[in-house]
Coordinates of C-alpha atoms (C1' of nucleotides) in Angstrom, one line a residue:
Chain K
M30 CA 21.8 -27.2 4.8
N31 CA 20.4 -23.7 5.0
F32 CA 21.4 -21.1 7.7
I33 CA 18.3 -21.8 9.8
E34 CA 19.1 -25.5 10.0
Q35 CA 22.6 -24.6 11.0
I36 CA 21.4 -22.5 13.9
I37 CA 18.9 -25.2 15.0
E38 CA 21.5 -28.0 14.8
E39 CA 24.0 -26.0 16.8
D40 CA 21.3 -25.2 19.4
I41 CA 20.5 -28.9 19.6
R42 CA 24.2 -29.8 20.0
N43 CA 24.5 -27.3 22.8
G44 CA 21.4 -28.6 24.5
K45 CA 19.6 -25.3 24.3
N46 CA 15.9 -25.6 25.0
D47 CA 16.5 -29.1 26.2
A48 CA 17.5 -29.8 22.5
K49 CA 13.9 -29.4 21.5
V50 CA 12.4 -27.6 18.5
Q51 CA 9.1 -25.8 18.6
T52 CA 8.0 -23.4 15.8
R53 CA 4.8 -21.7 14.7
F54 CA 3.3 -20.2 11.6
P55 CA 1.8 -16.8 12.7
P56 CA -0.5 -15.3 10.0
E57 CA -2.7 -12.3 10.5
P58 CA -6.2 -13.3 9.4
N59 CA -6.6 -10.2 7.2
G60 CA -6.1 -11.8 3.8
Y61 CA -5.6 -15.1 1.9
L62 CA -2.4 -17.0 2.0
H63 CA -0.1 -16.8 -1.1
I64 CA 2.9 -18.6 -2.5
G65 CA 5.2 -16.5 -0.3
H66 CA 3.3 -17.7 2.8
A67 CA 3.7 -21.3 1.4
K68 CA 7.4 -20.8 1.6
S69 CA 7.1 -19.7 5.3
I70 CA 4.8 -22.6 6.0
C71 CA 7.1 -25.1 4.5
I72 CA 10.0 -23.7 6.5
N73 CA 8.2 -23.6 9.9
F74 CA 6.5 -26.9 9.6
G75 CA 9.5 -28.4 7.8
M76 CA 11.9 -27.4 10.6
A77 CA 9.6 -28.9 13.2
E78 CA 9.2 -32.1 11.2
K79 CA 12.9 -32.4 10.4
Y80 CA 14.0 -32.0 14.1
N81 CA 11.2 -34.0 15.7
G82 CA 9.5 -30.9 17.0
L83 CA 6.1 -29.4 16.7
C84 CA 4.7 -26.5 14.8
N85 CA 1.6 -24.5 16.0
L86 CA -0.7 -22.4 13.9
R87 CA -1.2 -19.0 15.6
F88 CA -3.4 -16.3 14.3
D89 CA -1.8 -12.9 15.0
D90 CA -5.2 -11.2 15.6
T91 CA -4.3 -8.0 17.4
N92 CA -6.0 -5.6 15.0
P93 CA -9.8 -6.2 14.9
V94 CA -10.5 -3.6 12.3
K95 CA -8.7 -5.6 9.6
E96 CA -9.4 -9.2 10.6
D97 CA -12.2 -11.6 9.8
T98 CA -13.1 -15.2 10.4
E99 CA -13.4 -15.6 6.6
Y100 CA -9.6 -15.4 6.5
V101 CA -9.2 -17.7 9.5
D102 CA -11.1 -20.4 7.6
S103 CA -9.3 -20.0 4.4
I104 CA -5.9 -20.1 6.1
R105 CA -6.7 -23.3 7.9
E106 CA -7.9 -24.9 4.7
D107 CA -4.9 -23.8 2.7
I108 CA -2.4 -25.1 5.2
H109 CA -4.1 -28.5 5.4
W110 CA -4.3 -28.7 1.7
L111 CA -0.6 -28.1 1.5
G112 CA -0.3 -31.2 3.6
F113 CA 0.6 -29.9 7.0
Q114 CA -0.9 -30.5 10.4
W115 CA -0.4 -28.1 13.2
A116 CA 0.1 -29.3 16.8
K117 CA -2.1 -26.7 18.3
E118 CA -4.2 -23.8 17.1
F119 CA -3.8 -20.6 19.0
Y120 CA -4.8 -16.9 18.7
A121 CA -2.8 -14.0 20.0
S122 CA -6.2 -12.9 21.4
D123 CA -6.1 -16.0 23.6
Y124 CA -3.4 -14.1 25.5
F125 CA -5.0 -10.7 25.9
D126 CA -5.5 -11.2 29.6
Q127 CA -1.9 -12.2 30.2
L128 CA -0.7 -9.4 27.9
Y129 CA -2.7 -6.9 29.9
L130 CA -1.1 -8.1 33.2
W131 CA 2.3 -7.9 31.7
A132 CA 1.6 -4.3 30.6
E133 CA 0.7 -3.4 34.2
Q134 CA 3.8 -5.1 35.3
L135 CA 5.9 -2.9 33.1
I136 CA 4.0 0.2 34.3
N137 CA 4.7 -0.8 37.9
E138 CA 8.4 -1.1 37.1
G139 CA 8.5 2.3 35.5
L140 CA 9.1 0.8 32.1
A141 CA 5.8 2.0 30.5
Y142 CA 3.7 5.1 30.5
V143 CA 0.5 6.5 29.2
D144 CA 1.0 9.2 26.5
D145 CA -1.8 11.7 25.8
Q146 CA -0.2 13.1 22.7
T147 CA -1.9 13.0 19.4
Q148 CA -0.8 10.7 16.7
E149 CA 0.9 13.5 14.9
E150 CA 2.7 14.7 18.0
I151 CA 3.9 11.2 18.7
S152 CA 5.1 10.8 15.1
K153 CA 6.8 14.1 15.2
G154 CA 8.4 13.4 18.5
R155 CA 9.8 10.2 17.3
G156 CA 12.2 12.1 15.0
V157 CA 13.8 10.6 11.9
P158 CA 16.3 7.8 11.6
T159 CA 19.2 10.2 11.1
A160 CA 18.3 12.4 14.1
P161 CA 17.2 11.6 17.7
G162 CA 13.6 12.1 18.8
I163 CA 12.3 14.1 21.7
E164 CA 10.7 12.8 24.9
S165 CA 7.0 13.1 25.4
P166 CA 5.9 15.6 28.1
Y167 CA 3.9 12.7 29.6
R168 CA 6.9 10.4 29.9
N169 CA 7.6 10.9 33.6
R170 CA 4.1 10.4 35.0
S171 CA 3.9 8.6 38.3
V172 CA 3.3 4.8 38.4
E173 CA 0.0 5.5 40.1
E174 CA -1.2 7.9 37.5
N175 CA -0.1 5.6 34.7
L176 CA -1.9 2.7 36.2
D177 CA -5.0 4.7 36.7
L178 CA -5.0 6.0 33.2
F179 CA -4.3 2.6 31.7
R180 CA -7.1 1.0 33.7
R181 CA -9.4 3.7 32.5
M182 CA -8.3 3.1 28.9
R183 CA -9.3 -0.4 29.3
A184 CA -12.6 0.5 31.0
G185 CA -13.5 2.5 27.9
E186 CA -13.4 6.0 29.4
F187 CA -11.4 7.4 26.5
P188 CA -12.1 7.7 22.7
D189 CA -10.1 6.0 20.1
G190 CA -6.7 7.7 19.5
S191 CA -6.8 9.8 22.6
R192 CA -4.1 7.9 24.5
V193 CA -1.6 5.1 24.1
L194 CA 0.6 3.0 26.4
R195 CA 4.2 3.3 25.5
A196 CA 7.3 1.5 26.6
K197 CA 9.9 3.8 28.1
I198 CA 13.1 2.9 26.4
D199 CA 15.2 5.5 24.5
M200 CA 14.0 8.3 22.3
A201 CA 17.6 8.8 20.9
S202 CA 18.1 5.2 19.8
P203 CA 19.3 4.7 16.3
N204 CA 16.7 1.9 16.1
M205 CA 13.4 3.7 15.6
H206 CA 11.6 0.9 17.2
F207 CA 13.3 1.7 20.5
R208 CA 12.0 5.3 20.6
D209 CA 9.3 4.5 23.1
P210 CA 7.3 2.0 21.0
I211 CA 3.5 1.9 21.4
M212 CA 2.3 -1.1 23.3
Y213 CA -1.5 -0.5 23.4
R214 CA -3.9 1.6 21.5
I215 CA -7.6 2.3 22.1
L216 CA -9.8 0.7 19.5
H217 CA -13.5 0.5 20.1
A218 CA -13.9 -2.3 17.6
T219 CA -15.6 -5.7 17.8
H220 CA -13.0 -8.5 17.7
H221 CA -13.8 -11.6 15.7
R222 CA -13.1 -13.8 18.7
T223 CA -13.2 -11.6 21.9
G224 CA -16.2 -9.6 20.7
D225 CA -16.5 -6.4 22.7
K226 CA -14.6 -7.5 25.7
W227 CA -11.7 -5.2 24.9
C228 CA -11.4 -1.7 23.7
I229 CA -7.6 -1.6 23.9
Y230 CA -5.5 -3.9 21.8
P231 CA -1.8 -4.7 22.0
M232 CA 0.5 -3.8 19.1
Y233 CA 2.5 -6.5 17.2
D234 CA 5.6 -5.8 19.2
F235 CA 3.9 -6.2 22.5
A236 CA 2.1 -9.4 21.4
H237 CA 4.2 -11.5 19.1
G238 CA 7.2 -12.3 21.2
Q239 CA 5.1 -12.9 24.3
S240 CA 2.8 -15.2 22.4
D241 CA 5.9 -17.1 21.2
S242 CA 7.1 -17.2 24.8
I243 CA 3.8 -18.5 26.2
E244 CA 3.8 -21.3 23.6
G245 CA 7.3 -22.3 24.3
I246 CA 8.5 -21.5 20.8
T247 CA 12.2 -22.1 20.5
H248 CA 12.9 -20.7 17.0
S249 CA 10.6 -17.8 15.9
I250 CA 11.2 -17.7 12.2
C251 CA 10.0 -14.7 10.3
T252 CA 10.8 -12.5 7.3
L253 CA 13.5 -9.9 7.0
E254 CA 11.3 -6.9 7.6
F255 CA 11.1 -7.9 11.2
E256 CA 14.8 -7.8 11.7
V257 CA 14.8 -4.3 13.1
H258 CA 12.1 -5.5 15.5
R259 CA 14.3 -8.2 17.0
P260 CA 16.0 -6.0 19.6
L261 CA 12.5 -5.0 20.8
Y262 CA 11.4 -8.6 20.8
D263 CA 14.4 -9.4 23.0
W264 CA 13.8 -6.3 25.2
F265 CA 10.3 -7.3 26.1
C266 CA 11.3 -10.9 26.9
E267 CA 14.1 -9.7 29.1
A268 CA 12.0 -7.0 30.8
L269 CA 9.2 -9.4 31.5
R270 CA 11.7 -12.1 32.5
I271 CA 9.9 -14.8 30.5
H272 CA 11.1 -17.6 28.2
H273 CA 13.0 -16.0 25.4
P274 CA 12.6 -17.6 22.0
Q275 CA 15.2 -16.8 19.3
Q276 CA 13.9 -14.8 16.4
I277 CA 15.4 -15.7 13.0
E278 CA 14.7 -13.8 9.8
F279 CA 14.9 -15.0 6.2
A280 CA 14.3 -13.3 2.9
R281 CA 10.7 -13.4 1.7
L282 CA 9.8 -14.9 -1.6
N283 CA 9.4 -12.7 -4.6
M284 CA 8.5 -13.9 -8.1
T285 CA 8.8 -12.5 -11.5
Y286 CA 5.6 -11.2 -13.1
T287 CA 3.7 -11.3 -9.8
I288 CA 2.9 -9.2 -6.8
M289 CA 2.9 -10.5 -3.3
S290 CA 1.6 -7.6 -1.4
K291 CA -1.6 -8.6 0.6
R292 CA -2.9 -5.0 0.2
K293 CA -2.5 -5.1 -3.6
L294 CA -3.9 -8.6 -3.9
L295 CA -7.0 -7.4 -1.9
Q296 CA -7.3 -4.5 -4.3
L297 CA -7.3 -6.9 -7.3
V298 CA -10.1 -8.8 -5.7
K299 CA -12.1 -5.8 -4.4
E300 CA -11.9 -3.9 -7.7
H301 CA -12.7 -7.0 -9.8
Y302 CA -9.5 -7.1 -11.8
V303 CA -9.7 -10.8 -11.0
N304 CA -12.6 -13.1 -10.1
G305 CA -12.0 -13.5 -6.4
W306 CA -9.1 -14.7 -4.2
D307 CA -9.1 -18.1 -5.9
D308 CA -8.9 -16.8 -9.4
P309 CA -6.4 -19.1 -11.1
R310 CA -4.2 -16.1 -12.1
M311 CA -3.7 -15.2 -8.4
P312 CA -0.5 -16.2 -6.6
T313 CA -2.7 -17.2 -3.7
I314 CA -2.7 -20.8 -2.5
C315 CA -6.4 -21.2 -3.4
G316 CA -5.7 -19.6 -6.8
L317 CA -2.9 -22.0 -7.5
R318 CA -5.1 -24.9 -6.3
R319 CA -7.8 -23.9 -8.7
R320 CA -5.2 -23.4 -11.4
G321 CA -4.2 -27.0 -11.0
Y322 CA -1.1 -26.8 -9.0
T323 CA -0.6 -29.8 -6.6
P324 CA 0.5 -29.5 -2.9
A325 CA 3.5 -31.6 -3.8
S326 CA 4.5 -29.2 -6.5
I327 CA 4.3 -26.2 -4.2
R328 CA 6.2 -28.0 -1.4
N329 CA 8.9 -28.9 -3.9
F330 CA 9.0 -25.4 -5.1
A331 CA 9.5 -24.1 -1.6
E332 CA 12.3 -26.6 -1.1
T333 CA 14.0 -25.7 -4.4
V334 CA 14.0 -21.9 -3.9
G335 CA 16.0 -22.4 -0.7
V336 CA 16.3 -20.2 2.3
A337 CA 18.7 -17.3 2.8
K338 CA 18.8 -13.6 3.8
R339 CA 19.5 -11.9 0.6
D340 CA 16.7 -10.4 -1.4
N341 CA 15.6 -12.6 -4.3
I342 CA 13.3 -12.7 -7.3
I343 CA 12.5 -16.2 -8.3
D344 CA 11.9 -16.9 -12.0
V345 CA 8.2 -17.9 -12.3
S346 CA 9.4 -20.6 -14.7
L347 CA 10.8 -22.5 -11.7
L348 CA 7.2 -22.7 -10.2
E349 CA 6.0 -23.9 -13.6
F350 CA 8.8 -26.5 -13.8
C351 CA 7.7 -27.9 -10.4
A352 CA 4.2 -28.2 -11.7
R353 CA 5.2 -30.0 -14.8
E354 CA 7.6 -32.3 -12.9
D355 CA 4.8 -33.5 -10.6
L356 CA 2.0 -33.5 -13.1
N357 CA 4.0 -35.4 -15.7
K358 CA 4.2 -38.3 -13.3
T359 CA 0.6 -38.3 -12.3
A360 CA -1.7 -36.5 -14.7
I361 CA -4.0 -38.7 -16.8
R362 CA -3.6 -38.1 -20.5
T363 CA -6.4 -37.3 -22.8
M364 CA -6.9 -35.8 -26.2
A365 CA -8.5 -32.4 -26.6
V366 CA -8.5 -30.1 -29.6
L367 CA -8.6 -26.5 -28.6
D368 CA -8.4 -24.7 -32.0
P369 CA -10.1 -27.1 -34.4
V370 CA -10.0 -27.5 -38.1
K371 CA -11.7 -30.4 -39.9
L372 CA -9.7 -33.3 -41.2
I373 CA -11.5 -35.6 -43.7
I374 CA -10.0 -39.0 -44.5
D375 CA -11.3 -39.5 -48.0
N376 CA -10.5 -43.2 -48.3
Y377 CA -11.9 -44.1 -44.9
P378 CA -15.2 -46.0 -45.1
E379 CA -18.3 -43.7 -44.6
G380 CA -20.0 -44.6 -41.3
Q381 CA -17.2 -46.7 -39.9
V382 CA -16.1 -46.3 -36.3
E383 CA -13.2 -47.9 -34.7
E384 CA -12.4 -47.9 -31.0
M385 CA -8.7 -47.0 -30.6
T386 CA -6.8 -48.0 -27.5
A387 CA -5.0 -45.1 -25.8
V388 CA -2.5 -45.1 -22.9
N389 CA -3.7 -43.2 -19.8
N390 CA -0.2 -42.3 -18.6
P391 CA 3.0 -43.4 -20.3
E392 CA 4.9 -42.6 -17.1
D393 CA 2.7 -45.0 -15.1
P394 CA 1.7 -48.3 -16.6
E395 CA -0.7 -48.9 -13.7
A396 CA -2.9 -46.1 -15.0
G397 CA -4.1 -48.5 -17.8
T398 CA -5.7 -47.7 -21.1
R399 CA -9.0 -46.5 -22.5
T400 CA -10.6 -46.4 -25.9
V401 CA -11.3 -43.5 -28.1
P402 CA -13.7 -43.5 -31.1
F403 CA -12.2 -42.9 -34.5
S404 CA -14.0 -42.0 -37.7
K405 CA -13.8 -40.5 -41.1
E406 CA -14.1 -36.9 -40.0
L407 CA -11.9 -35.6 -37.2
W408 CA -10.9 -32.3 -35.5
I409 CA -7.2 -31.5 -35.4
E410 CA -5.4 -28.4 -34.2
R411 CA -5.2 -25.7 -36.7
A412 CA -1.6 -25.2 -35.8
D413 CA -0.8 -28.8 -36.8
F414 CA -1.2 -28.0 -40.4
R415 CA 0.7 -25.4 -42.4
E416 CA 0.3 -24.7 -46.0
N417 CA 3.8 -23.4 -46.5
A418 CA 5.8 -25.6 -44.3
D419 CA 9.5 -24.9 -43.9
K420 CA 12.1 -27.4 -42.8
K421 CA 11.6 -26.7 -39.1
F422 CA 8.0 -27.5 -39.3
Y423 CA 7.4 -31.3 -39.4
R424 CA 3.8 -31.7 -38.9
L425 CA 1.0 -31.9 -41.6
S426 CA 1.3 -30.2 -44.9
I427 CA 0.2 -31.1 -48.4
D428 CA 1.8 -34.3 -49.6
R429 CA 3.3 -34.9 -46.1
E430 CA 2.6 -37.7 -43.7
V431 CA 2.0 -37.7 -40.0
R432 CA 0.6 -40.2 -37.5
L433 CA -2.7 -39.7 -35.9
K434 CA -1.9 -40.7 -32.3
Y435 CA -3.2 -44.2 -31.4
A436 CA -4.6 -44.5 -35.0
Y437 CA -3.2 -44.4 -38.6
I438 CA -0.6 -42.7 -40.6
I439 CA -2.3 -40.2 -43.0
K440 CA -1.1 -38.2 -45.9
C441 CA -2.5 -34.8 -46.8
T442 CA -3.9 -34.5 -50.3
H443 CA -5.5 -31.1 -50.6
I444 CA -7.3 -28.5 -48.6
V445 CA -10.5 -26.5 -49.0
K446 CA -10.8 -22.8 -48.2
D447 CA -13.6 -20.4 -47.8
D448 CA -14.0 -17.1 -49.6
A449 CA -11.9 -15.3 -47.0
G450 CA -9.0 -17.7 -47.5
N451 CA -9.4 -19.6 -44.3
I452 CA -8.9 -23.3 -44.4
T453 CA -12.2 -25.1 -43.8
E454 CA -11.2 -28.7 -44.6
I455 CA -8.1 -30.7 -44.8
H456 CA -8.3 -33.8 -46.9
C457 CA -6.1 -36.8 -46.6
T458 CA -5.8 -40.5 -47.2
Y459 CA -4.9 -43.1 -44.6
D460 CA -2.8 -46.3 -44.8
P461 CA -4.9 -49.1 -43.3
N462 CA -1.8 -51.1 -42.6
T463 CA -0.4 -48.6 -40.2
K464 CA -2.9 -48.8 -37.3
S465 CA -1.2 -48.6 -34.0
G466 CA -0.1 -52.0 -32.9
M467 CA -0.1 -53.5 -36.4
P468 CA 3.1 -55.1 -37.8
D469 CA 3.5 -52.3 -40.4
S470 CA 2.8 -49.6 -38.0
N471 CA 6.4 -48.8 -37.1
R472 CA 7.1 -46.8 -40.2
K473 CA 8.8 -43.6 -39.2
V474 CA 6.9 -40.4 -39.6
K475 CA 8.2 -37.1 -38.4
A476 CA 5.3 -36.2 -36.2
T477 CA 2.3 -37.6 -34.3
I478 CA -0.7 -35.4 -33.8
H479 CA -3.8 -35.7 -31.6
W480 CA -7.3 -35.6 -32.8
A481 CA -11.0 -35.8 -31.9
S482 CA -13.8 -37.5 -33.8
V483 CA -16.3 -34.9 -35.1
Q484 CA -19.4 -37.0 -34.6
H485 CA -18.4 -38.4 -31.1
S486 CA -16.5 -35.6 -29.3
K487 CA -18.1 -33.3 -26.8
K488 CA -17.6 -29.7 -26.2
A489 CA -15.9 -28.3 -23.1
E490 CA -15.0 -24.8 -22.0
V491 CA -11.3 -24.2 -21.6
R492 CA -9.9 -21.2 -19.7
L493 CA -6.4 -20.3 -20.9
F494 CA -4.3 -18.3 -18.5
D495 CA -1.3 -16.2 -19.1
R496 CA 0.6 -14.2 -16.5
L497 CA -1.5 -11.6 -14.7
F498 CA 1.2 -8.9 -15.3
S499 CA 3.1 -8.2 -18.4
A500 CA 6.0 -6.6 -16.5
E501 CA 8.7 -8.7 -14.8
D502 CA 8.5 -6.4 -11.8
P503 CA 4.9 -5.0 -11.8
D504 CA 5.9 -2.6 -8.9
N505 CA 8.6 -1.0 -11.0
C506 CA 6.4 1.9 -12.3
A507 CA 7.1 5.0 -14.3
E508 CA 6.0 8.3 -12.9
G509 CA 2.2 8.4 -12.5
E510 CA 1.8 4.7 -13.1
T511 CA 0.8 2.0 -10.7
F512 CA 1.1 -1.8 -10.7
L513 CA -2.4 -1.9 -12.3
D514 CA -0.9 -0.3 -15.4
H515 CA 1.1 -3.5 -15.9
L516 CA -2.0 -5.8 -15.8
N517 CA -1.9 -8.2 -18.8
P518 CA -5.1 -7.7 -20.8
N519 CA -4.8 -11.2 -22.2
S520 CA -4.3 -13.0 -19.0
L521 CA -7.6 -14.9 -19.4
V522 CA -8.8 -16.3 -22.7
V523 CA -11.9 -18.5 -22.7
T524 CA -12.3 -20.9 -25.6
E525 CA -14.2 -24.1 -26.5
A526 CA -12.6 -27.4 -27.1
W527 CA -13.5 -30.8 -28.3
V528 CA -12.8 -33.6 -25.8
E529 CA -13.0 -37.3 -25.7
P530 CA -16.7 -38.5 -25.3
T531 CA -15.9 -40.7 -22.3
L532 CA -14.9 -37.7 -20.3
T533 CA -17.9 -37.4 -18.1
L534 CA -18.4 -34.9 -15.3
E535 CA -17.9 -37.6 -12.7
K536 CA -14.7 -38.8 -14.3
A537 CA -13.3 -35.3 -14.7
M538 CA -14.0 -34.3 -11.1
A539 CA -12.5 -37.6 -9.9
I540 CA -9.3 -37.4 -11.9
K541 CA -9.0 -33.6 -11.6
H542 CA -5.5 -33.3 -13.2
F543 CA -5.2 -34.0 -16.9
Q544 CA -2.6 -33.7 -19.6
F545 CA -4.2 -32.7 -22.8
E546 CA -1.7 -34.5 -25.1
R547 CA 0.8 -32.2 -26.7
L548 CA -0.8 -29.1 -25.2
G549 CA -0.4 -28.9 -21.4
Y550 CA -1.8 -29.7 -18.0
F551 CA -5.4 -28.9 -17.3
Y552 CA -7.5 -28.9 -14.2
A553 CA -11.2 -29.7 -14.0
D554 CA -12.8 -26.5 -12.6
P555 CA -15.5 -26.7 -10.0
D556 CA -17.7 -24.6 -12.4
S557 CA -18.0 -27.8 -14.5
T558 CA -21.6 -29.1 -15.0
E559 CA -23.1 -32.2 -16.7
E560 CA -23.8 -30.1 -19.7
K561 CA -20.4 -28.4 -19.9
L562 CA -17.1 -29.3 -18.5
V563 CA -14.7 -26.5 -17.6
F564 CA -11.0 -26.9 -17.6
N565 CA -8.3 -24.5 -16.4
K566 CA -4.9 -24.6 -18.1
T567 CA -2.4 -25.1 -15.3
V568 CA 0.7 -24.8 -17.5
S569 CA 1.6 -25.7 -21.0
L570 CA 4.0 -28.4 -21.9
K571 CA 7.6 -27.3 -22.4
Q572 CA 8.2 -25.4 -25.7
Chain L
rU14 C1' 24.3 10.4 4.3
rG15 C1' 22.0 7.4 11.5
rC16 C1' 21.3 2.1 12.4
rC17 C1' 20.5 -2.9 10.7
rC18 C1' 20.8 -6.7 6.8
rU19 C1' 22.9 -8.3 2.2
rG20 C1' 26.3 -8.9 -2.5
rU21 C1' 28.6 -16.3 -5.9
rG22 C1' 26.6 -17.6 -13.8
rG23 C1' 20.5 -14.8 -16.7
rU24 C1' 17.5 -16.5 -11.8
rG25 C1' 18.0 -19.0 -7.2
rU26 C1' 21.1 -21.7 -3.9
rA27 C1' 25.8 -24.7 -2.0
rA28 C1' 31.0 -24.7 -0.8
rU29 C1' 32.1 -23.1 7.1
rG30 C1' 40.8 -21.4 4.9
rG31 C1' 42.2 -26.5 0.4
rU32 C1' 39.4 -28.8 -7.2
rA33 C1' 33.6 -22.9 -7.3
rG34 C1' 29.0 -27.6 -7.2
rC35 C1' 23.5 -28.2 -7.8
rA36 C1' 18.6 -26.6 -9.7
rC37 C1' 15.8 -23.6 -13.1
rA38 C1' 16.4 -20.9 -17.7
rG39 C1' 19.4 -21.0 -22.5
rC40 C1' 21.9 -23.7 -26.4
rA41 C1' 23.3 -28.5 -29.0
rG42 C1' 22.6 -33.7 -29.8
rA43 C1' 20.4 -38.9 -28.9
rU44 C1' 15.7 -41.5 -27.9
rU45 C1' 10.5 -41.0 -28.4
rC46 C1' 3.4 -43.0 -31.6
rU47 C1' 3.2 -36.2 -27.0
rG48 C1' 8.2 -30.7 -30.7
rG49 C1' 6.3 -33.8 -23.7
rU50 C1' 9.3 -37.2 -20.7
rU51 C1' 14.2 -39.5 -20.4
rC52 C1' 19.5 -39.3 -21.5
rU53 C1' 24.1 -36.8 -23.0
rG54 C1' 26.9 -32.6 -23.9
rU55 C1' 27.4 -27.3 -23.3
rU56 C1' 27.6 -21.4 -22.7
rU57 C1' 27.6 -18.1 -18.5
rG58 C1' 29.7 -16.7 -11.9
rU59 C1' 32.7 -15.3 -6.4
rA60 C1' 30.9 -6.5 -6.9
rU61 C1' 35.9 -3.6 -6.7
rG62 C1' 40.8 -2.2 -4.6
rG63 C1' 44.3 -3.4 -0.9
rG64 C1' 46.0 -6.8 3.0
rU65 C1' 46.8 -11.7 6.0
rU66 C1' 48.1 -16.8 4.4
rC67 C1' 51.8 -22.0 1.2
rG68 C1' 46.7 -21.3 -0.2
rA69 C1' 40.9 -16.6 0.3
rG70 C1' 34.2 -17.0 -2.3
rU71 C1' 35.4 -17.8 2.9
rC72 C1' 39.5 -13.9 7.4
rC73 C1' 40.9 -8.2 7.9
rU74 C1' 40.3 -3.3 5.6
rA75 C1' 38.5 0.4 2.3
rU76 C1' 35.1 1.4 -1.5
rC77 C1' 30.8 0.5 -4.5
rG78 C1' 25.9 -1.7 -5.2
rG79 C1' 21.0 -3.8 -3.3
rG80 C1' 17.3 -4.0 0.6
rG81 C1' 15.1 -2.5 5.3
rC82 C1' 13.8 1.0 9.5
rA83 C1' 10.6 7.2 10.8
rA84 C1' 1.7 2.9 10.9
rC85 C1' -2.1 4.1 17.3
rC86 C1' -0.4 -2.3 10.6
rA87 C1' 1.5 -7.2 11.0

RNA sequence: UGCCCUGUGGUGUAAUGGUAGCACAGCAGAUUCUGGUUCUGUUUGUAUGGGUUCGAGUCCUAUCGGGGCAACCA
């Protein structure tokens, strides 16, 4: 049981909030969701689900200059894809009228004032954490003057940045957020939902807690950087005498070899270091989806990393483990040769073709079987043959035997090289009595390798991904470097593969997740066409 | 040198005064028509010094380390 569950269970025991649980996931629609958000989503929706409560989706859209409906749509899609349904969909902008009224209320009670100082003056007046700030010369205006000025701010009489509404709290507080925080700023910008109705917009601190309050949120779960905002969150709820949700902070997710900053992710997209938000190398939900991660694997990952308050850096191999664990049980097996070299079975009859029976998923008998054509000339992986094989290598070599999966045991006789010394053909003989399923087929051989019939197989494009960054902590930069200096130049390698002939576009897009035997898990990319299938490598098999 | 949060194997996370457990990673072995899966075994840990207690990862205290806070961002 994590610490949030402990708090919630104690609240339920004490009958707080009528023993009900109501949470919310509150993204700002200014970017795409990433794996860190997935953790938050799983916590918020998970707590609601576990304690028979509800979870809302609320867009925290108080800054029109950064927000866009494109992001709203992607966020909705990603949450649904993860497998969660929100009770209600809200927007902080739904509450702009109420928020405005509450602002006037605080002005009337002498708890807020209009400040005419410039941004620099306000910043300077706030002081530094180790020393108190100084009060604004406009701090003690009359209620009437404040009300008049605030209404004229709303009416559009003043330019951007000329005035703000501030809460009157304590310029000497050791908590910087108490040094008369800004509640409203003037922004003559078109909002994605309210259009041009407003030219003043509330700040996060004057919108978030109240939005929670209006929705009857009981447990407002957020990340650690909002911890210092909590006293302010509490202060506004108390000052306004409204329902007071409990803010609880947990440590955000960090992962090795990846960046989670929305700003930097946006930069990668805008400056074309990656091919869009859904590039399979991105830690975004849509990127992971296109990479071939399943919702279950991501949900299980979120469960496995746990919830606590200490900073953490999760090993990316845990995410990969979660992918393999899920995909192993569900992915349909197929044979594909990514780095081909020709194998010729000298004693196999010219022109003969056999249909070999292959198992679709050894972990799931219900998945059935299929047939794969077998002939005299096959493609095998270049790495499955080694001329000078040591004891640790137990695949094909001259005079050595291996099994061709679902087919025969073969023995390598000789190889042919080109002038440059590259192997162009591997010759072997087969034992006709060792066909899979035959009585003599159980002879032990050290290895089984996969293959593709030269005359039957079809070509497909395969996109091989490696980590986007080569540094474990891309943000840990030497003097004069940025995270971009740690970009892995080999994070994307496009290659051509030979795949089974029965793998049609229709079949690939229906099945989606494949295991290319002995290689890894692959996902049928939406770029696939009838002419050319495209597969993304999700993750390799272990080892 | 203000305030807040936080220190448990390599990485995460449990243990709520009573045998430091689990997962990932690593290593070794068994099984296997995937060097996958499965199974077994195994290396590695309570930041440090005092104190309270029959007993401390847990409580007290001091020290040290990590993170956050000074946007008209969220």
